[in-house]
Coordinates of C-alpha atoms in Angstrom, one line a residue:
M22 CA 20.9 -2.5 -12.3
A23 CA 18.7 -2.5 -15.4
V24 CA 14.9 -2.7 -15.0
R25 CA 12.3 -3.0 -17.8
V26 CA 8.6 -2.2 -17.3
V27 CA 6.3 -3.3 -20.1
D28 CA 2.6 -2.6 -20.4
K29 CA 0.4 -4.0 -23.2
R30 CA -1.8 -0.9 -23.2
P31 CA -0.6 1.4 -26.0
E32 CA -1.5 4.6 -24.0
A33 CA -1.6 5.6 -20.4
S34 CA -5.0 5.7 -18.8
T35 CA -6.6 9.1 -18.9
Q36 CA -10.2 8.5 -17.6
A37 CA -11.5 8.1 -14.1
D38 CA -11.4 4.4 -13.8
K39 CA -10.3 2.0 -11.0
A40 CA -8.9 3.0 -7.6
I41 CA -9.3 6.5 -6.1
G42 CA -8.5 6.1 -2.4
I43 CA -4.9 6.4 -1.2
H44 CA -4.3 5.1 2.3
C45 CA -2.2 6.7 5.0
R46 CA 0.4 4.0 4.8
T47 CA 0.7 4.4 1.0
M48 CA 1.2 8.1 1.5
E49 CA 4.0 7.3 3.9
I50 CA 5.6 5.0 1.3
W51 CA 5.2 7.8 -1.4
E52 CA 7.0 10.2 0.9
D53 CA 9.9 7.8 1.0
Q54 CA 9.8 7.6 -2.8
G55 CA 9.7 11.4 -3.2
V56 CA 6.2 11.7 -4.8
V57 CA 3.9 12.5 -1.9
T58 CA 3.8 16.2 -2.6
D59 CA 2.8 15.6 -6.2
A60 CA 0.0 13.3 -5.0
M61 CA -1.3 15.8 -2.5
D62 CA -1.3 18.6 -5.1
A63 CA -3.2 16.4 -7.6
G64 CA -5.7 14.9 -5.1
S65 CA -8.3 15.9 -2.6
W66 CA -8.5 15.0 1.1
L67 CA -11.1 12.6 2.4
Y68 CA -12.2 13.9 5.8
G69 CA -14.5 11.2 7.0
Q70 CA -17.4 8.9 6.3
T71 CA -21.2 9.4 6.6
V72 CA -23.4 6.3 6.5
F73 CA -27.1 6.0 6.2
V74 CA -29.0 2.7 6.7
N75 CA -32.6 2.6 5.4
G76 CA -32.5 6.3 5.1
K77 CA -31.4 7.1 8.7
L78 CA -27.9 8.4 9.6
T79 CA -26.2 5.7 11.6
H80 CA -22.5 6.7 11.5
Q81 CA -20.6 9.9 10.9
V82 CA -16.9 9.5 11.5
D83 CA -14.4 12.4 11.3
W84 CA -11.0 11.1 10.3
S85 CA -9.3 14.5 10.5
G86 CA -9.1 14.2 14.3
L87 CA -6.5 11.4 14.2
E88 CA -3.6 13.8 14.6
E89 CA -1.0 11.1 15.2
L90 CA -1.4 9.8 11.7
P91 CA 1.4 10.9 9.3
Y92 CA -1.1 11.7 6.5
A93 CA -4.8 11.7 6.1
H94 CA -6.8 9.7 3.5
L95 CA -6.4 11.1 0.0
G96 CA -8.7 10.8 -3.0
L97 CA -6.7 10.5 -6.2
P98 CA -7.9 8.9 -9.5
Q99 CA -5.7 6.1 -10.6
Y100 CA -4.7 7.8 -13.8
D101 CA -3.1 10.5 -11.7
T102 CA -1.4 7.8 -9.6
E103 CA 0.0 6.2 -12.7
R104 CA 1.1 9.6 -14.1
I105 CA 2.9 10.5 -10.9
L106 CA 4.6 7.2 -10.5
G107 CA 5.5 7.1 -14.2
A108 CA 7.2 10.5 -13.9
R109 CA 9.2 9.4 -10.9
L110 CA 10.2 6.2 -12.8
R111 CA 11.6 8.4 -15.6
T112 CA 13.7 10.4 -13.2
L113 CA 15.3 7.0 -12.3
G114 CA 16.1 6.3 -16.0
V115 CA 13.2 3.8 -16.7
E116 CA 10.5 4.5 -19.2
V117 CA 7.3 2.3 -19.3
E118 CA 7.4 0.5 -22.6
R119 CA 3.8 0.7 -23.9
G120 CA 2.2 -1.5 -26.5
V121 CA 4.5 -4.3 -25.4
E122 CA 2.7 -7.5 -24.3
L123 CA 4.2 -10.5 -22.5
T124 CA 2.7 -13.6 -24.0
D125 CA 4.9 -16.3 -22.7
F126 CA 8.0 -17.0 -20.7
T127 CA 10.3 -19.8 -19.5
Q128 CA 12.8 -19.9 -16.6
D129 CA 15.9 -21.7 -15.7
D130 CA 18.4 -21.6 -12.8
E131 CA 20.0 -18.5 -14.1
G132 CA 17.0 -16.3 -15.2
V133 CA 13.8 -15.8 -17.1
T134 CA 13.3 -15.5 -20.8
A135 CA 10.1 -13.6 -21.7
R136 CA 8.4 -13.5 -25.1
L137 CA 7.4 -9.9 -25.8
V138 CA 5.2 -8.8 -28.7
H139 CA 5.5 -5.2 -29.7
A140 CA 2.8 -3.1 -31.2
S141 CA 4.7 -3.2 -34.5
G142 CA 4.4 -7.0 -34.5
E143 CA 8.0 -7.5 -33.6
V144 CA 8.6 -10.5 -31.3
E145 CA 11.4 -10.1 -28.8
A146 CA 13.0 -12.7 -26.5
A147 CA 13.9 -10.7 -23.4
R148 CA 16.2 -12.1 -20.8
A149 CA 16.1 -11.0 -17.1
A150 CA 17.2 -12.3 -13.7
Y151 CA 13.7 -12.1 -12.3
L152 CA 10.2 -11.5 -13.5
V153 CA 7.4 -9.7 -11.6
G154 CA 3.9 -10.1 -12.8
A155 CA 2.1 -6.9 -11.7
D156 CA -0.2 -7.3 -14.7
G157 CA -3.6 -7.2 -13.1
A158 CA -6.6 -9.4 -12.7
S159 CA -6.1 -11.1 -16.1
S160 CA -2.4 -11.7 -15.4
A161 CA -0.4 -13.5 -18.1
V162 CA 2.3 -14.2 -15.5
R163 CA -0.1 -15.8 -13.1
A164 CA -1.5 -18.0 -15.9
G165 CA 2.1 -18.9 -17.1
L166 CA 3.1 -20.0 -13.6
G167 CA 0.0 -22.1 -13.3
L168 CA -1.2 -20.4 -10.1
T169 CA -4.7 -21.0 -9.0
F170 CA -6.9 -19.1 -6.6
D171 CA -7.1 -20.6 -3.2
G172 CA -10.6 -22.1 -3.0
G173 CA -11.4 -20.9 -6.5
L174 CA -12.1 -17.4 -7.8
S175 CA -15.4 -16.1 -6.5
I176 CA -17.6 -13.6 -8.1
F177 CA -20.6 -11.7 -6.6
P178 CA -23.8 -12.2 -8.7
Q179 CA -24.7 -8.5 -8.6
L180 CA -23.8 -6.2 -11.5
F181 CA -22.6 -2.8 -10.4
M182 CA -22.2 0.5 -12.2
L183 CA -19.9 3.5 -11.7
G184 CA -20.2 7.1 -12.8
D185 CA -18.5 10.5 -12.2
V186 CA -21.1 13.1 -11.7
D187 CA -21.9 16.4 -10.0
V188 CA -24.6 16.3 -7.3
D189 CA -26.3 19.2 -5.6
W190 CA -26.8 17.9 -2.1
E191 CA -25.5 19.3 1.2
M192 CA -23.3 16.6 2.5
P193 CA -20.3 17.1 4.8
P194 CA -17.4 18.3 2.6
G195 CA -14.8 15.6 1.9
H196 CA -16.9 12.8 3.3
L197 CA -17.3 9.4 1.7
V198 CA -21.1 9.0 1.8
R199 CA -22.8 5.6 1.8
W200 CA -26.5 4.6 1.7
V201 CA -27.5 1.0 2.4
R202 CA -30.9 -0.6 2.4
I203 CA -31.3 -3.8 4.4
E204 CA -34.6 -5.6 4.8
D205 CA -36.0 -6.9 8.0
D206 CA -34.8 -10.4 7.2
G207 CA -31.2 -9.0 6.8
D208 CA -31.2 -9.1 3.0
F209 CA -29.2 -6.4 1.3
T210 CA -31.3 -4.8 -1.4
G211 CA -29.6 -1.6 -2.2
M212 CA -26.3 0.3 -2.0
L213 CA -25.1 3.8 -3.1
V214 CA -21.5 4.8 -2.4
C215 CA -20.3 8.3 -3.3
V216 CA -16.7 9.2 -3.0
P217 CA -15.7 12.9 -3.3
L218 CA -13.4 13.8 -6.2
R219 CA -11.5 16.9 -6.9
G220 CA -13.9 19.6 -7.8
R221 CA -17.0 21.2 -6.2
N222 CA -19.7 18.6 -5.5
R223 CA -18.1 16.1 -7.8
Y224 CA -18.4 12.4 -6.8
R225 CA -17.6 8.9 -8.0
V226 CA -20.9 7.1 -7.6
A227 CA -21.0 3.3 -7.3
T228 CA -24.3 1.4 -7.1
L229 CA -26.2 -1.6 -8.4
A230 CA -26.7 -1.5 -12.2
P231 CA -30.3 -1.1 -13.5
K232 CA -32.3 -4.1 -14.7
R233 CA -31.8 -3.1 -18.4
L234 CA -28.1 -3.5 -18.0
Q235 CA -28.5 -6.7 -16.0
D236 CA -30.6 -8.1 -18.8
T237 CA -28.2 -7.0 -21.5
I238 CA -25.1 -8.3 -19.9
G239 CA -26.6 -11.3 -18.1
S240 CA -24.3 -13.3 -15.8
G241 CA -21.3 -12.9 -18.0
V242 CA -18.0 -11.8 -16.6
V243 CA -17.1 -8.2 -16.9
P244 CA -13.3 -8.1 -17.1
A245 CA -11.8 -6.7 -13.9
G246 CA -10.2 -3.3 -14.4
F247 CA -13.2 -2.0 -16.4
W248 CA -11.1 -1.8 -19.6
K249 CA -13.8 -3.5 -21.7
E250 CA -16.8 -1.2 -22.0
Y251 CA -20.3 -2.4 -22.4
D252 CA -23.1 -0.1 -23.2
P253 CA -22.4 2.4 -20.5
P254 CA -24.8 3.5 -17.8
S255 CA -26.6 6.8 -18.5
L256 CA -27.0 9.9 -16.3
A257 CA -30.7 8.8 -16.0
D258 CA -29.5 5.4 -14.6
I259 CA -27.4 7.1 -11.9
Q260 CA -30.2 9.6 -11.2
A261 CA -32.6 6.7 -10.6
A262 CA -30.2 5.2 -8.1
I263 CA -29.9 8.4 -6.2
D264 CA -33.7 8.9 -6.3
D265 CA -34.1 5.4 -4.8
L266 CA -31.6 5.6 -2.0
G267 CA -30.2 9.1 -1.7
P268 CA -31.6 12.3 -0.2
A269 CA -34.9 13.5 -1.7
G270 CA -34.6 16.2 -4.3
T271 CA -31.0 15.5 -5.2
T272 CA -30.0 16.1 -8.9
A273 CA -27.1 14.5 -10.6
S274 CA -25.5 16.3 -13.6
N275 CA -22.4 16.5 -15.8
L276 CA -21.8 12.7 -16.3
R277 CA -18.1 12.5 -17.4
W278 CA -17.6 8.8 -17.5
S279 CA -19.5 5.6 -16.5
S280 CA -19.0 1.9 -16.6
V281 CA -20.2 -1.5 -15.2
F282 CA -18.3 -4.1 -13.2
R283 CA -18.6 -7.2 -11.2
I284 CA -16.8 -7.9 -8.0
K285 CA -14.3 -10.8 -8.0
H286 CA -12.4 -11.9 -5.0
G287 CA -9.7 -14.4 -4.3
I288 CA -6.0 -15.0 -3.6
V289 CA -3.5 -17.2 -5.4
D290 CA -2.0 -20.2 -3.7
R291 CA 1.6 -19.0 -4.2
Y292 CA 3.3 -15.7 -4.8
R293 CA 6.5 -17.1 -6.2
V294 CA 7.6 -19.9 -8.5
G295 CA 11.3 -20.0 -9.0
R296 CA 12.4 -16.6 -10.4
A297 CA 8.9 -15.3 -11.1
F298 CA 6.6 -13.5 -8.7
V299 CA 3.1 -12.0 -8.7
A300 CA 2.0 -8.8 -7.0
G301 CA -1.1 -6.7 -6.8
D302 CA -4.3 -7.8 -8.7
A303 CA -2.3 -10.6 -10.2
A304 CA -2.0 -12.1 -6.8
H305 CA -5.3 -11.0 -5.1
L306 CA -8.6 -9.6 -6.1
H307 CA -10.7 -7.6 -3.6
P308 CA -14.2 -6.2 -3.2
P309 CA -14.0 -2.4 -3.3
A310 CA -14.9 -2.1 0.4
G311 CA -12.2 0.0 2.1
G312 CA -10.4 0.6 -1.2
Q313 CA -7.8 -2.1 -0.4
G314 CA -6.9 -3.4 -3.8
M315 CA -4.4 -0.9 -5.2
N316 CA -3.0 0.0 -1.8
T317 CA -2.3 -3.6 -1.0
G318 CA -0.6 -4.1 -4.4
I319 CA 1.6 -1.1 -3.7
Q320 CA 2.7 -2.7 -0.4
D321 CA 3.4 -5.9 -2.3
A322 CA 5.8 -4.1 -4.5
W323 CA 7.3 -2.2 -1.6
N324 CA 8.0 -5.4 0.2
L325 CA 9.4 -7.2 -2.8
S326 CA 11.5 -4.5 -4.4
W327 CA 14.2 -4.1 -1.8
K328 CA 14.6 -7.8 -1.5
L329 CA 15.0 -8.2 -5.3
A330 CA 17.5 -5.4 -5.4
L331 CA 19.7 -7.2 -2.9
A332 CA 19.3 -10.5 -4.8
V333 CA 20.2 -9.0 -8.2
R334 CA 23.4 -7.5 -6.7
G335 CA 24.3 -10.8 -5.0
E336 CA 23.9 -9.3 -1.5
A337 CA 20.9 -11.2 -0.3
S338 CA 20.8 -14.2 2.0
P339 CA 19.7 -17.5 0.3
G340 CA 16.2 -17.4 1.8
L341 CA 15.5 -13.7 1.6
L342 CA 13.2 -13.9 -1.5
D343 CA 11.1 -16.6 0.2
S344 CA 10.1 -14.0 2.8
Y345 CA 8.0 -12.1 0.2
E346 CA 5.4 -14.8 0.1
A347 CA 5.7 -15.5 3.8
E348 CA 5.0 -11.9 4.6
R349 CA 2.7 -10.7 1.9
R350 CA 0.4 -13.6 1.3
P351 CA -1.0 -13.7 4.9
A352 CA -1.4 -10.0 4.8
G353 CA -3.2 -10.2 1.4
K354 CA -5.5 -13.0 2.6
A355 CA -6.5 -11.1 5.7
I356 CA -7.3 -8.0 3.7
V357 CA -9.3 -10.0 1.1
D358 CA -11.3 -11.9 3.8
R359 CA -12.2 -8.7 5.6
A360 CA -13.2 -6.9 2.4
V361 CA -15.5 -9.7 1.5
A362 CA -17.0 -9.8 5.0
I363 CA -17.9 -6.1 5.0
A364 CA -18.7 -5.7 1.3
F365 CA -22.5 -5.5 1.9
T366 CA -22.6 -3.9 5.3
D367 CA -22.4 -0.3 6.5
E368 CA -18.7 -1.0 6.8
M369 CA -18.6 0.1 10.5
D370 CA -18.0 -3.4 11.9
M371 CA -15.8 -2.4 14.9
E372 CA -16.8 -0.5 18.0
D373 CA -13.5 1.3 18.1
E374 CA -13.7 3.7 15.1
K375 CA -10.1 4.7 15.4
A376 CA -8.9 1.1 15.4
Q377 CA -11.0 0.3 12.4
F378 CA -9.7 3.3 10.5
L379 CA -6.1 2.4 11.3
L380 CA -6.8 -1.2 10.1
E381 CA -8.4 0.0 6.9
M382 CA -5.5 2.4 6.2
Q383 CA -3.1 -0.6 6.7
M384 CA -1.3 1.3 9.4
T385 CA -1.5 -1.7 11.8
M386 CA -0.7 -4.3 9.1
N387 CA 2.4 -6.2 10.2
Y388 CA 4.8 -9.1 9.6
A389 CA 5.0 -10.2 13.2
D390 CA 4.9 -13.9 12.2
S391 CA 7.6 -13.5 9.5
P392 CA 10.7 -15.7 9.7
L393 CA 12.6 -12.5 8.7
V394 CA 12.0 -10.6 11.9
G395 CA 13.4 -11.1 15.4
Q396 CA 14.1 -9.8 18.9
A397 CA 16.9 -10.3 21.4
A398 CA 16.3 -11.1 25.0
G399 CA 15.1 -8.2 27.1
S400 CA 11.8 -6.3 27.6
F401 CA 10.5 -3.1 26.1
S402 CA 7.9 -0.9 27.7
G403 CA 6.1 -0.5 24.4
G404 CA 7.2 0.6 21.0
P405 CA 6.9 -1.2 17.6
E406 CA 7.3 -4.9 17.8
P407 CA 9.4 -6.8 15.2
G408 CA 7.5 -6.8 11.9
H409 CA 5.4 -3.8 12.8
R410 CA 5.6 -0.4 11.1
A411 CA 8.4 1.8 12.5
P412 CA 6.9 5.2 13.6
D413 CA 8.4 8.5 12.9
V414 CA 9.9 10.7 15.6
T415 CA 10.3 14.5 15.4
G416 CA 12.5 16.8 17.3
L417 CA 15.9 15.0 17.0
R418 CA 19.0 17.2 16.8
R419 CA 22.2 16.7 14.9
F420 CA 25.3 18.9 15.3
G421 CA 25.7 21.2 12.3
V422 CA 22.0 21.2 11.4
A423 CA 20.1 24.3 12.5
H424 CA 16.6 22.6 12.3
D425 CA 15.1 19.6 14.0
V426 CA 15.6 16.2 12.3
R427 CA 12.9 13.6 11.8
L428 CA 13.7 10.0 12.3
F429 CA 12.3 9.4 8.8
D430 CA 15.1 11.7 7.5
L431 CA 17.4 8.8 8.5
T432 CA 15.4 5.9 7.3
R433 CA 14.4 7.4 3.9
G434 CA 15.9 5.5 1.0
T435 CA 16.7 1.9 -0.1
H436 CA 18.9 1.1 2.9
A437 CA 18.2 -0.4 6.3
T438 CA 18.7 1.7 9.4
L439 CA 20.3 0.6 12.6
L440 CA 19.2 2.8 15.5
L441 CA 21.4 2.5 18.6
S442 CA 20.1 4.1 21.7
A443 CA 22.6 4.7 24.5
D444 CA 23.3 6.8 27.6
S445 CA 26.4 7.7 29.5
S446 CA 26.8 4.2 31.0
A447 CA 27.3 2.7 27.5
D448 CA 30.6 1.7 25.9
L449 CA 30.2 4.1 22.9
A450 CA 33.5 3.1 21.4
A451 CA 32.4 -0.5 21.2
L452 CA 29.1 0.6 19.6
E453 CA 31.1 2.5 17.0
E454 CA 33.2 -0.6 16.3
L455 CA 30.1 -2.7 15.9
A456 CA 28.4 -0.2 13.6
T457 CA 31.5 0.1 11.4
A458 CA 31.7 -3.7 11.0
I459 CA 28.0 -3.9 10.1
R460 CA 28.2 -1.2 7.6
R461 CA 31.3 -2.9 6.0
D462 CA 29.9 -6.4 6.0
T463 CA 26.5 -5.4 4.6
R464 CA 28.3 -3.3 1.9
G465 CA 26.7 -0.1 3.1
Q466 CA 23.2 -1.5 3.0
V467 CA 22.8 -0.8 6.8
H468 CA 23.2 2.8 7.9
P469 CA 23.9 3.0 11.7
Y470 CA 23.0 6.0 13.9
L471 CA 23.6 6.6 17.6
V472 CA 20.7 8.4 19.4
V473 CA 21.5 9.7 22.9
A474 CA 19.7 11.5 25.6
P475 CA 20.7 15.1 26.3
G476 CA 23.7 15.5 28.6
T477 CA 25.2 12.2 27.5
A478 CA 29.0 12.5 27.2
V479 CA 29.9 11.4 23.7
P480 CA 33.6 11.0 22.8
P481 CA 34.7 11.9 19.3
L482 CA 33.2 9.3 17.0
V483 CA 34.3 9.0 13.4
E484 CA 32.2 6.2 11.9
L485 CA 28.9 6.5 13.9
P486 CA 26.7 9.6 13.3
V487 CA 25.2 11.0 16.6
L488 CA 21.8 12.5 17.2
T489 CA 20.4 13.9 20.4
D490 CA 16.9 13.2 21.6
P491 CA 16.1 16.3 23.7
A492 CA 12.5 15.5 24.5
D493 CA 13.0 11.8 24.9
G494 CA 10.7 11.3 21.9
F495 CA 12.7 8.4 20.4
R496 CA 13.0 6.4 23.6
T497 CA 9.3 7.0 24.3
A498 CA 8.0 6.1 20.9
Y499 CA 10.2 3.0 20.7
G500 CA 9.5 1.7 24.3
I501 CA 13.1 2.0 25.5
S502 CA 13.3 2.2 29.3
G503 CA 16.1 2.0 31.8
P504 CA 19.8 2.7 31.5
G505 CA 22.1 1.1 29.0
T506 CA 21.7 0.4 25.3
A507 CA 19.0 -0.7 22.9
A508 CA 18.9 -1.4 19.2
Y509 CA 16.3 -1.2 16.5
L510 CA 16.8 -2.3 12.9
V511 CA 14.4 -0.6 10.5
R512 CA 14.1 -2.4 7.1
P513 CA 14.1 -0.5 3.8
D514 CA 10.3 -0.9 3.7
G515 CA 9.8 0.9 7.1
H516 CA 9.1 -2.2 9.2
V517 CA 11.0 -3.2 12.2
G518 CA 13.3 -6.1 11.4
F519 CA 14.9 -6.6 14.7
R520 CA 15.1 -5.1 18.2
G521 CA 17.0 -5.7 21.4
Q522 CA 17.2 -4.1 24.8
G523 CA 20.9 -4.1 25.3
V524 CA 23.0 -4.5 22.2
D525 CA 24.0 -8.1 21.7
A526 CA 26.4 -8.0 18.8
D527 CA 26.2 -11.8 18.1
V528 CA 22.4 -11.9 18.1
L529 CA 22.2 -8.8 15.9
R530 CA 24.7 -10.2 13.4
E531 CA 22.9 -13.6 13.4
H532 CA 19.7 -11.7 12.4
L533 CA 21.5 -9.7 9.7
A534 CA 22.9 -13.0 8.2
G535 CA 19.3 -14.0 7.5
V536 CA 18.9 -10.9 5.3
Y537 CA 22.3 -10.2 3.8
A538 CA 25.0 -12.3 2.3
L539 CA 27.5 -11.6 5.1

């Protein structure tokens, strides 16, 4: 399956612009893609958040105590993110084609024809089955599809500035530090956000731009993405902001990079028109609160990619691609709306700090209302519901393997995973027959496994791999109680597509028919 990735920028980004926060869920996705170690080696961990309102400490949250999370919150400049993902793409045989701009496209029932202009001036008519516009806030694909922002694109009137500097204060290591000034009438009059970067006492500083820059730029739009530089803020500008809001006696030094920006926010009315799709900033623009923008875009692509792969191979059900908008647009809208709501607050808007962190890290984001997920009759005592993220389980055992096996060892990759839980009362031969038929009918896109409690008598099975759950970790994490069988189908993107207490072959196959061309 051939894939082309074009980028009108002639060179990869090398300066500290754009996103720097990598959410826990994104880290989990990167583990699946095989790049999480590269990201950890290049980044720095964010351990918590410290918030001051009108100079007084109001919140200090330690994120490192959430031991059940698969990963902590990572700080990583976007140029490193692009470098790491680009390198992984090359291992898959795809090179980003730089200096190539999509200027126009048309589509018909069979595919899309894109007009590509190369840096040399050469004009190419490129043909593809599908087109994905992941081309940012000024998306040519969005414009070409005639998509509009629901309710219009909004822009905050304030002009902000960014800078990467060293500061000499004594703040908790690895903490995102935020100062907010709020007047008695509730008006927001000042903000200073400092995100730690790799290096000793190095921070990304975001704050209101000084009056001289406001006067110079006026109310004009600063292109999102910060590619167009105006007269950049100086070290003195950043120092003045720290003097105004930060701890007394703090000195900023070693300014490496600075810029100005405005905050736009909105979400498009549609994510798909025919054979063309939008994802990331082409589909939704966010205030920087919570660092949602890039992470949400990554989840857009994660959701869409496995569905497109099935469609290109002719293995998708007729309505599978429609589920992209059905799942990702509600998620995108909820994230945009919340980011707008907390943009000018101290960002601690929930009493349950753990629940807020899980929400911000998109660990609890789900597709429960998706037409693509389902559940058979029967009750569970807990566990992930259809559409929710499937959690990992450790401590599984497999004959022939000397070490413990993780559940994510089974789900990793581009396939779906059918997890069949059974005890000695189950008809294991019938389960094997069902698993064999599902693997055949989905052309190997569903990998079935049998997970049994210790002591379960398992006859020789040829077509159904068997794992033992010695500590009952799988049954506990997935809310399986009582004797008999249960089934969970984990999608390629790590969300539960289907579950059933008791394995009803007809209901399971009906669900699969909504995903695959059976």
